[in-house]
Short mmCIF file of N, CA and C and ligand atoms in Angstrom, two decimals:
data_model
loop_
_atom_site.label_atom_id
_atom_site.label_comp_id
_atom_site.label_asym_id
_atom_site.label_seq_id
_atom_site.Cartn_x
_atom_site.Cartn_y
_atom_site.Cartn_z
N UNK L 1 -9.95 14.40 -3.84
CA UNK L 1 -8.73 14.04 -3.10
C UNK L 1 -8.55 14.95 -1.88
N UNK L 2 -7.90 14.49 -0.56
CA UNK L 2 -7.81 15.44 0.97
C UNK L 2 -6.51 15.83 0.44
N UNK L 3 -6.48 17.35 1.02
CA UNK L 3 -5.22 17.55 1.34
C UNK L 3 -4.64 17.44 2.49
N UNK L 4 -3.17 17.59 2.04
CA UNK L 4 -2.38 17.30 3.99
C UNK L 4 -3.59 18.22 4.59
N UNK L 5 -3.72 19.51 4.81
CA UNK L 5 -3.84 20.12 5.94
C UNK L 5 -5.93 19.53 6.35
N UNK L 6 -6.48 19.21 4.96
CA UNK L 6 -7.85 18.53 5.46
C UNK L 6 -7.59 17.45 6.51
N UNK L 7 -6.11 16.53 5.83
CA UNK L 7 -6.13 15.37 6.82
C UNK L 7 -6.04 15.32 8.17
N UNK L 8 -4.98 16.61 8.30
CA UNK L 8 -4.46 16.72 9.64
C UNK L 8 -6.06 17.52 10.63
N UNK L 9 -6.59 18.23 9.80
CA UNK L 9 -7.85 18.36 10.36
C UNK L 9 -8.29 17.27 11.09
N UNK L 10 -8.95 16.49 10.23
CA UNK L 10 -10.07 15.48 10.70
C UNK L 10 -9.61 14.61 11.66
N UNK L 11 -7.59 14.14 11.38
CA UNK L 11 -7.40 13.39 12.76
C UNK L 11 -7.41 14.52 14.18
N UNK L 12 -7.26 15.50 13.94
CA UNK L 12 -7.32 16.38 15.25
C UNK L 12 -8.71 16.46 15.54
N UNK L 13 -10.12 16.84 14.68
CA UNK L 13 -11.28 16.30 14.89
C UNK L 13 -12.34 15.30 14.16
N UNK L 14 -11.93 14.11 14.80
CA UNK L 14 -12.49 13.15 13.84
C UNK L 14 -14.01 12.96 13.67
N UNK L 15 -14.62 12.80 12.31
CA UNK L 15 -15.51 12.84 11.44
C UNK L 15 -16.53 12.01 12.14
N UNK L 16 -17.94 12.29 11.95
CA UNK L 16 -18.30 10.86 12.69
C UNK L 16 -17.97 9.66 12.85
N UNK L 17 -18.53 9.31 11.08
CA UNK L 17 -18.06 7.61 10.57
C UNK L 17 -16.76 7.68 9.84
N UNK L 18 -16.04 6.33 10.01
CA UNK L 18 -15.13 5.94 9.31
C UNK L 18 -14.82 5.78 8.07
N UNK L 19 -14.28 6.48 7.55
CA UNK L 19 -14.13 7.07 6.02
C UNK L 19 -12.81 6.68 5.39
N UNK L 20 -12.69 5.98 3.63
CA UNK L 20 -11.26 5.98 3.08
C UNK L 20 -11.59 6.83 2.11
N UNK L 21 -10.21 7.57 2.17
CA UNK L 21 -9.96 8.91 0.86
C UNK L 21 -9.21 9.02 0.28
N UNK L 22 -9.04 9.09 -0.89
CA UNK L 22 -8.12 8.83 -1.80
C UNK L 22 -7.00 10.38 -1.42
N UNK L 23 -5.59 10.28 -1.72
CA UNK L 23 -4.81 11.46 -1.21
C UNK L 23 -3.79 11.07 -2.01
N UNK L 24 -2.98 12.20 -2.24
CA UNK L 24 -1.57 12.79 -2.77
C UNK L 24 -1.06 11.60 -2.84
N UNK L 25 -0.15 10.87 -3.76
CA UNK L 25 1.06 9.81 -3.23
C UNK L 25 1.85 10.04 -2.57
N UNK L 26 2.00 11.58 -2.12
CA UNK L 26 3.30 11.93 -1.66
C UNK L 26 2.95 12.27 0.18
N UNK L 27 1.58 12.08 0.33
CA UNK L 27 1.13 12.45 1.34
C UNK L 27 1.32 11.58 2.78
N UNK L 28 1.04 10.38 2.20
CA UNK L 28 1.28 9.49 3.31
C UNK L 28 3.15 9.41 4.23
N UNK L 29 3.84 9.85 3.29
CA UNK L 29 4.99 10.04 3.82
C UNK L 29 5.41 11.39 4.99
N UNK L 30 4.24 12.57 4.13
CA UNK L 30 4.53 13.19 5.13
C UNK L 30 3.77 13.32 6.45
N UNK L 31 2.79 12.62 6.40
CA UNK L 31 1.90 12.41 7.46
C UNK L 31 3.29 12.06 9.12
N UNK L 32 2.57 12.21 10.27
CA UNK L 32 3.30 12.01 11.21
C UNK L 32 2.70 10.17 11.80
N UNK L 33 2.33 9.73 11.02
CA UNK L 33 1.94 8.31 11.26
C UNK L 33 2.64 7.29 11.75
N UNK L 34 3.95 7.60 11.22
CA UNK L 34 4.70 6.30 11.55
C UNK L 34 5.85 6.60 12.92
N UNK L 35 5.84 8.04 13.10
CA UNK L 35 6.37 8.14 14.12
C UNK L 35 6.09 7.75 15.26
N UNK L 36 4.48 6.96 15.04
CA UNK L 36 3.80 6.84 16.73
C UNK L 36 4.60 5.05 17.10
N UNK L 37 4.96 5.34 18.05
CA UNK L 37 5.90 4.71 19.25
C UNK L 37 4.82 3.10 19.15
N UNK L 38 3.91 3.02 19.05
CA UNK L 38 3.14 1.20 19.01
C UNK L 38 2.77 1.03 17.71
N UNK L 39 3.86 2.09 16.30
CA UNK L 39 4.00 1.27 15.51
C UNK L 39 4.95 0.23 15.32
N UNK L 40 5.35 -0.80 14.64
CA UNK L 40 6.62 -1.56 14.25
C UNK L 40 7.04 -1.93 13.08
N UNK L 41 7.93 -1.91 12.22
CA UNK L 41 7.98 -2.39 11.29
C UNK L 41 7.98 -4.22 10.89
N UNK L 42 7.40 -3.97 9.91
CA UNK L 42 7.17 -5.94 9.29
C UNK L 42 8.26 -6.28 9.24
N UNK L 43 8.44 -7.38 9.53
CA UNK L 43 9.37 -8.26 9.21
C UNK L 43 9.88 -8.40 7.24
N UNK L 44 10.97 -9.65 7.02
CA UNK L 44 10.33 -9.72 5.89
C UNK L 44 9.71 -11.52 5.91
N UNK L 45 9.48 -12.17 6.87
CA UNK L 45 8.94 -13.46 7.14
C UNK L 45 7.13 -12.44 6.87
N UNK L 46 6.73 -11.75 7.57
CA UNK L 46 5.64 -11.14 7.54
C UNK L 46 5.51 -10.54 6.72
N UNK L 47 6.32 -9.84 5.50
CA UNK L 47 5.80 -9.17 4.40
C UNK L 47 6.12 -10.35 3.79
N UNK L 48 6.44 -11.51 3.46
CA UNK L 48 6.39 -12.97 2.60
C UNK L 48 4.88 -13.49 2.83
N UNK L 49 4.00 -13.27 4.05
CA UNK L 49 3.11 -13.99 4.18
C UNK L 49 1.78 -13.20 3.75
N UNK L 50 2.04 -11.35 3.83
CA UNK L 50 1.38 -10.46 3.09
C UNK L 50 1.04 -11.06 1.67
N UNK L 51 2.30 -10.88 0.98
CA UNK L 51 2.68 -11.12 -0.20
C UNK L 51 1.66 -12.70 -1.28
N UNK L 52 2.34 -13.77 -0.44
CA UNK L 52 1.61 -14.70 -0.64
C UNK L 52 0.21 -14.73 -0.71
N UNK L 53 -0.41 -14.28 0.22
CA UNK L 53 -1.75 -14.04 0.49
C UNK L 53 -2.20 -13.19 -0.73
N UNK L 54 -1.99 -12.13 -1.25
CA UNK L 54 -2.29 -10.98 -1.89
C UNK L 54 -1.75 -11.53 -3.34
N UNK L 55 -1.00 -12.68 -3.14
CA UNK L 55 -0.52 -13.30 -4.84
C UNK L 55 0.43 -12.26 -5.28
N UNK L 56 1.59 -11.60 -4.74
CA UNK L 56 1.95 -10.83 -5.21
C UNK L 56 3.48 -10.98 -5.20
N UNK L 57 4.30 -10.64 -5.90
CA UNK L 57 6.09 -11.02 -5.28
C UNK L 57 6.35 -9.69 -3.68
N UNK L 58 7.01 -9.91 -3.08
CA UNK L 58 7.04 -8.87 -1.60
C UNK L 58 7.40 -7.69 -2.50
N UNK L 59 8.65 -8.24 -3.27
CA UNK L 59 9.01 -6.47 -3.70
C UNK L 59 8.15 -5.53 -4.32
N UNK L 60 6.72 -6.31 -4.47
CA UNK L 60 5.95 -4.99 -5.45
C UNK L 60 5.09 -4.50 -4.20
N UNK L 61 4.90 -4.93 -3.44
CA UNK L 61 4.38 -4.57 -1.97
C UNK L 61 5.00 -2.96 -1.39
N UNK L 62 4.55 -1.90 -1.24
CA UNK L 62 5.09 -0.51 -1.43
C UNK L 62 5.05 -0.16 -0.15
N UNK L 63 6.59 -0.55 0.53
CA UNK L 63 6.92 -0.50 1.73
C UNK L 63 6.77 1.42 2.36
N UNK L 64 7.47 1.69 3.35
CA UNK L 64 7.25 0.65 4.33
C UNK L 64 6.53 0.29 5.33
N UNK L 65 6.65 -1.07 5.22
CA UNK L 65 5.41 -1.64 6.06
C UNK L 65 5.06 -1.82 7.51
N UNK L 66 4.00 -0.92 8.58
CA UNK L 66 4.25 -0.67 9.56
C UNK L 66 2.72 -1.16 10.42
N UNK L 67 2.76 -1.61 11.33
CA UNK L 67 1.56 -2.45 11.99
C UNK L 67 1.91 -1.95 13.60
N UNK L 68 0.71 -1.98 14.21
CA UNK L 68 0.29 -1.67 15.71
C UNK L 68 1.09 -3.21 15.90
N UNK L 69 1.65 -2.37 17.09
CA UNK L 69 2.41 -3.67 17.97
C UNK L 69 1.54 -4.37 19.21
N UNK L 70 1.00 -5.65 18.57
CA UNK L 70 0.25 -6.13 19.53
C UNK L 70 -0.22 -7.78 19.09
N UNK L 71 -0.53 -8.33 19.97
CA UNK L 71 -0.64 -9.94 19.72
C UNK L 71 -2.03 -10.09 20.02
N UNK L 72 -2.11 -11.32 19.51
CA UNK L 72 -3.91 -11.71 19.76
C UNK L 72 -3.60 -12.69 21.25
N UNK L 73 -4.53 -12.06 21.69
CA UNK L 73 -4.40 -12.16 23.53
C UNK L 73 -5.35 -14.06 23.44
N UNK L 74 -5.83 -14.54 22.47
CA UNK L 74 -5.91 -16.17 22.69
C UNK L 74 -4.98 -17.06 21.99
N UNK L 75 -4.64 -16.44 21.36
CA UNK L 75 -3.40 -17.40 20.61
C UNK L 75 -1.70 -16.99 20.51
N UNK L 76 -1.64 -16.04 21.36
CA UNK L 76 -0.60 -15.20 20.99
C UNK L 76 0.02 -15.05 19.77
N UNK L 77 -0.47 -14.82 18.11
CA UNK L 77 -0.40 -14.44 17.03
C UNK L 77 0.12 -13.03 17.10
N UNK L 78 1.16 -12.53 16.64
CA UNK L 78 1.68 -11.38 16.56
C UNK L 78 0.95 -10.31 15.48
N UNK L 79 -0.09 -9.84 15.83
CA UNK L 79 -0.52 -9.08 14.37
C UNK L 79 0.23 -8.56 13.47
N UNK L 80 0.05 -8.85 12.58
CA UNK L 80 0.64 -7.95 10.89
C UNK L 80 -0.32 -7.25 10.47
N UNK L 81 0.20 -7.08 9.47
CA UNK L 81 -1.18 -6.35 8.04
C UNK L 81 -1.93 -7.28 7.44
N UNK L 82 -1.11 -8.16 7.14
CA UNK L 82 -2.60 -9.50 6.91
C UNK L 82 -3.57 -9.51 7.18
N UNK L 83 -3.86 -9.42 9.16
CA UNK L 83 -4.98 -9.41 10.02
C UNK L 83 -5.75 -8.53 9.70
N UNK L 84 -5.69 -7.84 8.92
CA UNK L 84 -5.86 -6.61 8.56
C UNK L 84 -6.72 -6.67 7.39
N UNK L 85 -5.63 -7.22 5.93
CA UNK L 85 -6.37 -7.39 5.10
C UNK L 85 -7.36 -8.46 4.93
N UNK L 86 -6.90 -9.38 6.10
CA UNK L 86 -7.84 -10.52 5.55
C UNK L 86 -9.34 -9.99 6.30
N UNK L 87 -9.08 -9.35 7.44
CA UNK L 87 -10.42 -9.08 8.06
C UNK L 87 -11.33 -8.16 7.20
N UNK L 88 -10.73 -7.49 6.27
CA UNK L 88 -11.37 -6.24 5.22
C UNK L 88 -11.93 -7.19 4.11
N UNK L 89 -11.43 -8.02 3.85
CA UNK L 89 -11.87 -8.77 2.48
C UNK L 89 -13.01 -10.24 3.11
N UNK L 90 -13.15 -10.01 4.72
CA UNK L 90 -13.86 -11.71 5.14
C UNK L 90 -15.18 -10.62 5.41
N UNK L 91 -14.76 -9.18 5.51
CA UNK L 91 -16.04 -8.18 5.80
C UNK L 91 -16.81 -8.34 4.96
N UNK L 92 -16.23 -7.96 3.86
CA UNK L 92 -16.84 -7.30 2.36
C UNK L 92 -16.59 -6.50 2.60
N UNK L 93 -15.46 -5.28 2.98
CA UNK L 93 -15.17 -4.07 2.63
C UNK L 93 -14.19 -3.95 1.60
N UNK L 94 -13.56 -4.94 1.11
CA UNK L 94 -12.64 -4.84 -0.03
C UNK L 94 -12.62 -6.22 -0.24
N UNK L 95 -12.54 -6.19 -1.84
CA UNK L 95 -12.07 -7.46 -2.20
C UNK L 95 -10.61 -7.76 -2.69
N UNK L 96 -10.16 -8.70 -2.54
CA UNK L 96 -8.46 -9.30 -2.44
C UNK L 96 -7.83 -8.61 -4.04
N UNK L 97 -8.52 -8.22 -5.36
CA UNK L 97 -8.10 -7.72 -6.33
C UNK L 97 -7.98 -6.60 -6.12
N UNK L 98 -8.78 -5.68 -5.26
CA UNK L 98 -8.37 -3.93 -5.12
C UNK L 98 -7.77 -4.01 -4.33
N UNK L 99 -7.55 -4.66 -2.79
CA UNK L 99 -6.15 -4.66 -2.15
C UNK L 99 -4.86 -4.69 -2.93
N UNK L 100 -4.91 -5.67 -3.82
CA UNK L 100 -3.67 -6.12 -4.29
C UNK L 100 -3.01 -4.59 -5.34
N UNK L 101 -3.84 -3.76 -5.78
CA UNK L 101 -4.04 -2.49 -6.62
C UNK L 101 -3.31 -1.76 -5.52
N UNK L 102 -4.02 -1.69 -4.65
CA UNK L 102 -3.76 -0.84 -3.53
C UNK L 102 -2.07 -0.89 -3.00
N UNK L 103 -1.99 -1.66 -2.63
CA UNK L 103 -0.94 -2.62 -1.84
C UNK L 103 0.07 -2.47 -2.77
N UNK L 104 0.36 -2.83 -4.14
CA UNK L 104 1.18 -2.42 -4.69
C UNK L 104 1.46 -0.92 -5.43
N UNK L 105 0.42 0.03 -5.17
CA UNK L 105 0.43 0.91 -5.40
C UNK L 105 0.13 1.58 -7.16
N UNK L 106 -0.92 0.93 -7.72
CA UNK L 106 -1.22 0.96 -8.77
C UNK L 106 -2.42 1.70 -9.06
N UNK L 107 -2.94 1.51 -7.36
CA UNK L 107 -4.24 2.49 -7.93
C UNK L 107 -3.83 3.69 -6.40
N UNK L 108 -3.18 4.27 -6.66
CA UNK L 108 -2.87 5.60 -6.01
C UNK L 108 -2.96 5.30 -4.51
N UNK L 109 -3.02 6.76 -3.62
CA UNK L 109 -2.54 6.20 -2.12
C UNK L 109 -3.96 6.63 -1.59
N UNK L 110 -4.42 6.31 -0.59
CA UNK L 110 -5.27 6.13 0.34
C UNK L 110 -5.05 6.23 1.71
N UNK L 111 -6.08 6.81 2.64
CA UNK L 111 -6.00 6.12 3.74
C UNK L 111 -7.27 6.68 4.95
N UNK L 112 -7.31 5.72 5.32
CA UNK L 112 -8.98 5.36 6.08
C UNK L 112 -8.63 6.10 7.38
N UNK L 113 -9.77 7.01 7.94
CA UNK L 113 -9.55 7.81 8.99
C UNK L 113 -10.66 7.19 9.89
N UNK L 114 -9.85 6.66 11.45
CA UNK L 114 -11.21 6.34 12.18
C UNK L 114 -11.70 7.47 12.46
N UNK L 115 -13.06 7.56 12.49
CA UNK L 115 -14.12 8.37 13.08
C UNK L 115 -14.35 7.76 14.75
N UNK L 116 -15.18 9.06 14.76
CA UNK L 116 -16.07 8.54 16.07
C UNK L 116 -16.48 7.48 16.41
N UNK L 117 -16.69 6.59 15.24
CA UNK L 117 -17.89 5.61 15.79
C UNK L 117 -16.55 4.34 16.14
N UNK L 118 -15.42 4.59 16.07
CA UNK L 118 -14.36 3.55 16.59
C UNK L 118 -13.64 2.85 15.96
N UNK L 119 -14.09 3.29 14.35
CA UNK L 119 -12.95 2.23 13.48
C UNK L 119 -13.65 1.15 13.16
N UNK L 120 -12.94 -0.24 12.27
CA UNK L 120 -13.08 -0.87 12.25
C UNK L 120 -12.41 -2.53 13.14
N UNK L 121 -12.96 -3.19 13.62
CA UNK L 121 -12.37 -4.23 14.44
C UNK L 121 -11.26 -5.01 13.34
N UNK L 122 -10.41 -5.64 14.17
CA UNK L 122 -9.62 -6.72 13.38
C UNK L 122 -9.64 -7.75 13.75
N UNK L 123 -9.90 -8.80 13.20
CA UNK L 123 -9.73 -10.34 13.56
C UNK L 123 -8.53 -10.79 13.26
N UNK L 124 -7.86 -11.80 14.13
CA UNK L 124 -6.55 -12.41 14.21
C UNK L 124 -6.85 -13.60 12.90
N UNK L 125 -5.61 -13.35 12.44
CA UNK L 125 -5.75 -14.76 11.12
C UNK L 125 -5.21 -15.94 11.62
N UNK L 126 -4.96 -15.74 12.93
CA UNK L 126 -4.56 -17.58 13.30
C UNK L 126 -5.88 -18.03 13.84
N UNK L 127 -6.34 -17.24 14.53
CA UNK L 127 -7.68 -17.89 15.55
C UNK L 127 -9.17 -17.20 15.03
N UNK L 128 -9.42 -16.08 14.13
CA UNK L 128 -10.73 -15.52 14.09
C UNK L 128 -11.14 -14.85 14.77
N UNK L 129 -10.49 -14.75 16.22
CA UNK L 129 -10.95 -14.38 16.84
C UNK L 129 -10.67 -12.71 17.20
N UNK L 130 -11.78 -11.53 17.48
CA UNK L 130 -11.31 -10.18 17.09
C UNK L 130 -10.15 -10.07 18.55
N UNK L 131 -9.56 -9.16 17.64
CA UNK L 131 -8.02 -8.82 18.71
C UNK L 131 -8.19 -7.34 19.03
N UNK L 132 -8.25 -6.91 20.31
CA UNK L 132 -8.56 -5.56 21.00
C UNK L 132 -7.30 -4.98 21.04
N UNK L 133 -7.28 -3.53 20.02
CA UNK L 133 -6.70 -2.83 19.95
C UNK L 133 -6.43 -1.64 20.30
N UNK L 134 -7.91 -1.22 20.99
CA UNK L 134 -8.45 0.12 21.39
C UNK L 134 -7.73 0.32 22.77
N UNK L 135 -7.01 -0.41 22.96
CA UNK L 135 -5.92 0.31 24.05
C UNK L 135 -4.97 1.14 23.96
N UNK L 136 -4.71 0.97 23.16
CA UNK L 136 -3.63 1.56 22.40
C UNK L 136 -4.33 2.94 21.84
N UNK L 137 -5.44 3.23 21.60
CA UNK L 137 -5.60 4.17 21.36
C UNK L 137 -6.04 5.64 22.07
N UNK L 138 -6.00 7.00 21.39
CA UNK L 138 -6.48 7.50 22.19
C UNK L 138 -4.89 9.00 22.02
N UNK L 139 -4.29 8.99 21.07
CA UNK L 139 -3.35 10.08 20.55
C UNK L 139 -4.08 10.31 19.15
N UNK L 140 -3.64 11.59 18.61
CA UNK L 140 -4.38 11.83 17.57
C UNK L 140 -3.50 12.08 16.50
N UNK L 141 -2.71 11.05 16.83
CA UNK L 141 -1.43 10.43 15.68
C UNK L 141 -1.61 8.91 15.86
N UNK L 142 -2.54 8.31 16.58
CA UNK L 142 -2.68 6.81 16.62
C UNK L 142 -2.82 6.19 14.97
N UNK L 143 -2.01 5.45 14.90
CA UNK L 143 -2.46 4.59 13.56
C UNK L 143 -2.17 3.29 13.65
N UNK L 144 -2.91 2.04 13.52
CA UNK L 144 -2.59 0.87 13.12
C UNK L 144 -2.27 0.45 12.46
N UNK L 145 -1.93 0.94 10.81
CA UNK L 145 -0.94 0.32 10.17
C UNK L 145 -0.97 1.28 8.93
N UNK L 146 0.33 0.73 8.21
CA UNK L 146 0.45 2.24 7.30
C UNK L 146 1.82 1.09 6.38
N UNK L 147 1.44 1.37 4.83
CA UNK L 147 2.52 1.27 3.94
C UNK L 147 2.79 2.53 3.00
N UNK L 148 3.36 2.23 2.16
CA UNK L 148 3.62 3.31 1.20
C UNK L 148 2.95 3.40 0.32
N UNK L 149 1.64 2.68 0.34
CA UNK L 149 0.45 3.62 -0.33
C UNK L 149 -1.10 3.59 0.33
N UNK L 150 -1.05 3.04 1.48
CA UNK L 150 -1.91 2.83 2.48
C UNK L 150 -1.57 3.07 3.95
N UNK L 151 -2.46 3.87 4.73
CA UNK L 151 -2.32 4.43 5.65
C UNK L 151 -3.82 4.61 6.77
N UNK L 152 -3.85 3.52 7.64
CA UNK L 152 -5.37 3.62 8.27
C UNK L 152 -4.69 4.11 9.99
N UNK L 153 -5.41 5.70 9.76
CA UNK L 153 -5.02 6.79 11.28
C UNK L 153 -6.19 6.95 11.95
ZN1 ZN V 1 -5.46 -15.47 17.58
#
Protein backbone atom coordinates (compact mmCIF):
# COMPACT_ATOMS: atom_id res chain seq x y z
CA UNK A 1 0.00 0.00 0.00
CA UNK A 2 1.50 4.03 -0.90
CA UNK A 3 1.54 6.27 1.61
CA UNK A 4 0.26 9.95 1.47
CA UNK A 5 3.76 11.24 1.40
CA UNK A 6 4.96 8.21 -1.47
CA UNK A 7 1.89 9.60 -3.33
CA UNK A 8 2.57 13.08 -3.17
CA UNK A 9 6.07 12.04 -4.32
CA UNK A 10 5.41 10.40 -7.52
CA UNK A 11 2.73 13.12 -8.59
CA UNK A 12 5.53 15.77 -8.05
CA UNK A 13 7.83 13.19 -9.99
CA UNK A 14 5.99 10.98 -12.05
CA UNK A 15 7.03 7.29 -12.49
CA UNK A 16 7.62 6.24 -15.94
CA UNK A 17 4.53 4.01 -16.69
CA UNK A 18 1.14 4.35 -15.50
CA UNK A 19 0.52 2.57 -12.41
CA UNK A 20 -2.82 1.68 -9.93
CA UNK A 21 -2.03 1.31 -6.13
CA UNK A 22 -3.90 0.26 -3.72
CA UNK A 23 -3.86 3.19 -0.62
CA UNK A 24 -5.30 4.12 2.82
CA UNK A 25 -9.26 4.64 2.56
CA UNK A 26 -8.68 7.63 4.22
CA UNK A 27 -6.18 8.85 1.72
CA UNK A 28 -7.96 9.85 -1.19
CA UNK A 29 -9.74 12.51 0.84
CA UNK A 30 -6.78 13.96 1.87
CA UNK A 31 -5.14 14.11 -1.33
CA UNK A 32 -5.35 17.78 -2.94
CA UNK A 33 -7.23 16.24 -6.05
CA UNK A 34 -10.35 17.64 -6.03
CA UNK A 35 -9.38 21.02 -5.42
CA UNK A 36 -8.09 21.31 -9.07
CA UNK A 37 -10.32 24.05 -10.73
CA UNK A 38 -11.27 21.52 -14.29
CA UNK A 39 -12.64 19.27 -11.83
CA UNK A 40 -16.69 19.19 -11.54
CA UNK A 41 -18.90 17.46 -9.69
CA UNK A 42 -21.53 14.66 -11.26
CA UNK A 43 -24.65 15.36 -11.53
CA UNK A 44 -27.17 12.99 -10.08
CA UNK A 45 -28.76 12.37 -13.91
CA UNK A 46 -24.88 11.28 -14.40
CA UNK A 47 -24.31 9.31 -11.30
CA UNK A 48 -27.95 7.43 -12.40
CA UNK A 49 -26.27 6.56 -15.67
CA UNK A 50 -22.85 5.46 -13.72
CA UNK A 51 -24.99 3.48 -11.61
CA UNK A 52 -27.08 1.75 -14.22
CA UNK A 53 -24.22 0.83 -16.20
CA UNK A 54 -22.22 -0.69 -13.21
CA UNK A 55 -25.79 -2.50 -12.10
CA UNK A 56 -25.60 -0.83 -9.01
CA UNK A 57 -28.33 1.46 -6.90
CA UNK A 58 -26.39 5.37 -7.09
CA UNK A 59 -26.38 5.36 -3.34
CA UNK A 60 -23.82 2.54 -3.03
CA UNK A 61 -21.65 4.47 -5.55
CA UNK A 62 -18.95 6.17 -2.89
CA UNK A 63 -19.27 9.72 -3.69
CA UNK A 64 -17.97 12.20 -4.23
CA UNK A 65 -18.08 12.01 -7.64
CA UNK A 66 -15.74 14.31 -9.60
CA UNK A 67 -14.77 14.29 -13.51
CA UNK A 68 -12.46 16.65 -15.78
CA UNK A 69 -14.68 19.23 -17.20
CA UNK A 70 -14.77 18.70 -20.79
CA UNK A 71 -16.99 17.51 -23.79
CA UNK A 72 -16.25 15.28 -26.66
CA UNK A 73 -15.32 17.87 -29.33
CA UNK A 74 -17.56 15.47 -32.20
CA UNK A 75 -20.56 15.02 -30.50
CA UNK A 76 -20.58 17.41 -27.83
CA UNK A 77 -21.14 14.57 -25.02
CA UNK A 78 -20.30 16.05 -21.71
CA UNK A 79 -17.79 13.55 -20.17
CA UNK A 80 -18.55 11.72 -16.89
CA UNK A 81 -16.96 8.76 -15.23
CA UNK A 82 -18.69 6.37 -17.36
CA UNK A 83 -16.35 7.48 -20.31
CA UNK A 84 -14.11 6.42 -18.17
CA UNK A 85 -15.25 3.23 -16.99
CA UNK A 86 -16.54 2.07 -20.02
CA UNK A 87 -13.22 2.86 -21.88
CA UNK A 88 -11.25 0.68 -18.97
CA UNK A 89 -13.52 -2.31 -19.31
CA UNK A 90 -13.78 -1.99 -23.73
CA UNK A 91 -9.64 -1.97 -23.01
CA UNK A 92 -9.37 -4.95 -20.94
CA UNK A 93 -7.95 -3.09 -18.15
CA UNK A 94 -10.76 -3.88 -15.81
CA UNK A 95 -13.61 -5.83 -15.96
CA UNK A 96 -17.28 -4.33 -15.09
CA UNK A 97 -17.32 -6.85 -11.71
CA UNK A 98 -14.04 -5.23 -10.12
CA UNK A 99 -15.20 -1.77 -11.08
CA UNK A 100 -18.38 -2.34 -9.49
CA UNK A 101 -16.05 -3.61 -6.07
CA UNK A 102 -14.21 -0.66 -6.60
CA UNK A 103 -16.86 1.92 -7.19
CA UNK A 104 -18.76 0.94 -4.35
CA UNK A 105 -16.01 0.65 -2.23
CA UNK A 106 -15.79 -2.94 -1.18
CA UNK A 107 -12.57 -3.69 -2.27
CA UNK A 108 -10.63 -0.72 -0.64
CA UNK A 109 -9.40 2.66 -2.27
CA UNK A 110 -7.13 3.01 -5.13
CA UNK A 111 -5.82 5.27 -7.42
CA UNK A 112 -3.94 5.23 -10.81
CA UNK A 113 -1.02 7.72 -11.17
CA UNK A 114 -0.27 8.96 -14.78
CA UNK A 115 3.27 8.42 -15.53
CA UNK A 116 5.38 9.69 -18.13
CA UNK A 117 4.26 7.79 -20.80
CA UNK A 118 0.75 10.02 -20.69
CA UNK A 119 -1.90 8.09 -19.05
CA UNK A 120 -4.43 6.39 -20.40
CA UNK A 121 -6.80 7.81 -23.39
CA UNK A 122 -10.62 8.03 -22.93
CA UNK A 123 -13.19 7.33 -25.40
CA UNK A 124 -16.53 9.23 -25.40
CA UNK A 125 -19.56 6.75 -24.74
CA UNK A 126 -21.84 8.56 -27.13
CA UNK A 127 -19.54 8.46 -30.24
CA UNK A 128 -16.27 6.06 -29.52
CA UNK A 129 -14.59 8.34 -30.46
CA UNK A 130 -11.19 9.23 -28.11
CA UNK A 131 -11.82 12.70 -26.41
CA UNK A 132 -8.49 14.88 -25.90
CA UNK A 133 -7.89 15.72 -22.60
CA UNK A 134 -4.25 16.48 -22.44
CA UNK A 135 -5.01 20.07 -22.48
CA UNK A 136 -5.92 20.36 -19.54
CA UNK A 137 -3.03 18.97 -18.34
CA UNK A 138 0.19 19.83 -17.15
CA UNK A 139 -0.27 20.89 -12.93
CA UNK A 140 0.92 18.32 -10.69
CA UNK A 141 -2.44 18.24 -8.96
CA UNK A 142 -4.10 17.48 -12.45
CA UNK A 143 -6.66 14.72 -12.04
CA UNK A 144 -9.44 13.50 -14.23
CA UNK A 145 -11.63 12.01 -12.05
CA UNK A 146 -11.80 10.96 -8.48
CA UNK A 147 -14.66 9.30 -6.13
CA UNK A 148 -14.54 8.21 -2.71
CA UNK A 149 -12.72 5.24 -3.33
CA UNK A 150 -11.12 5.93 -6.65
CA UNK A 151 -8.88 8.53 -7.63
CA UNK A 152 -6.91 8.66 -11.23
CA UNK A 153 -4.02 11.91 -10.71
ZN1 LIG B 1 -18.62 11.86 -28.66
Amino acid sequence: MLKYEEVLELLADRPEATRTYPVASDLLRRLPLDTSPHLRAMDEGETQELADHLEVPAAAIEGPLRVVDVKCSYCDRVITFLDFVKTAIDDGQHDLAQLREVLTGRNGAWITIRGRDGGRPVRCAGCDRTVDVTRRKGGGEYSEYSSGSYAYA
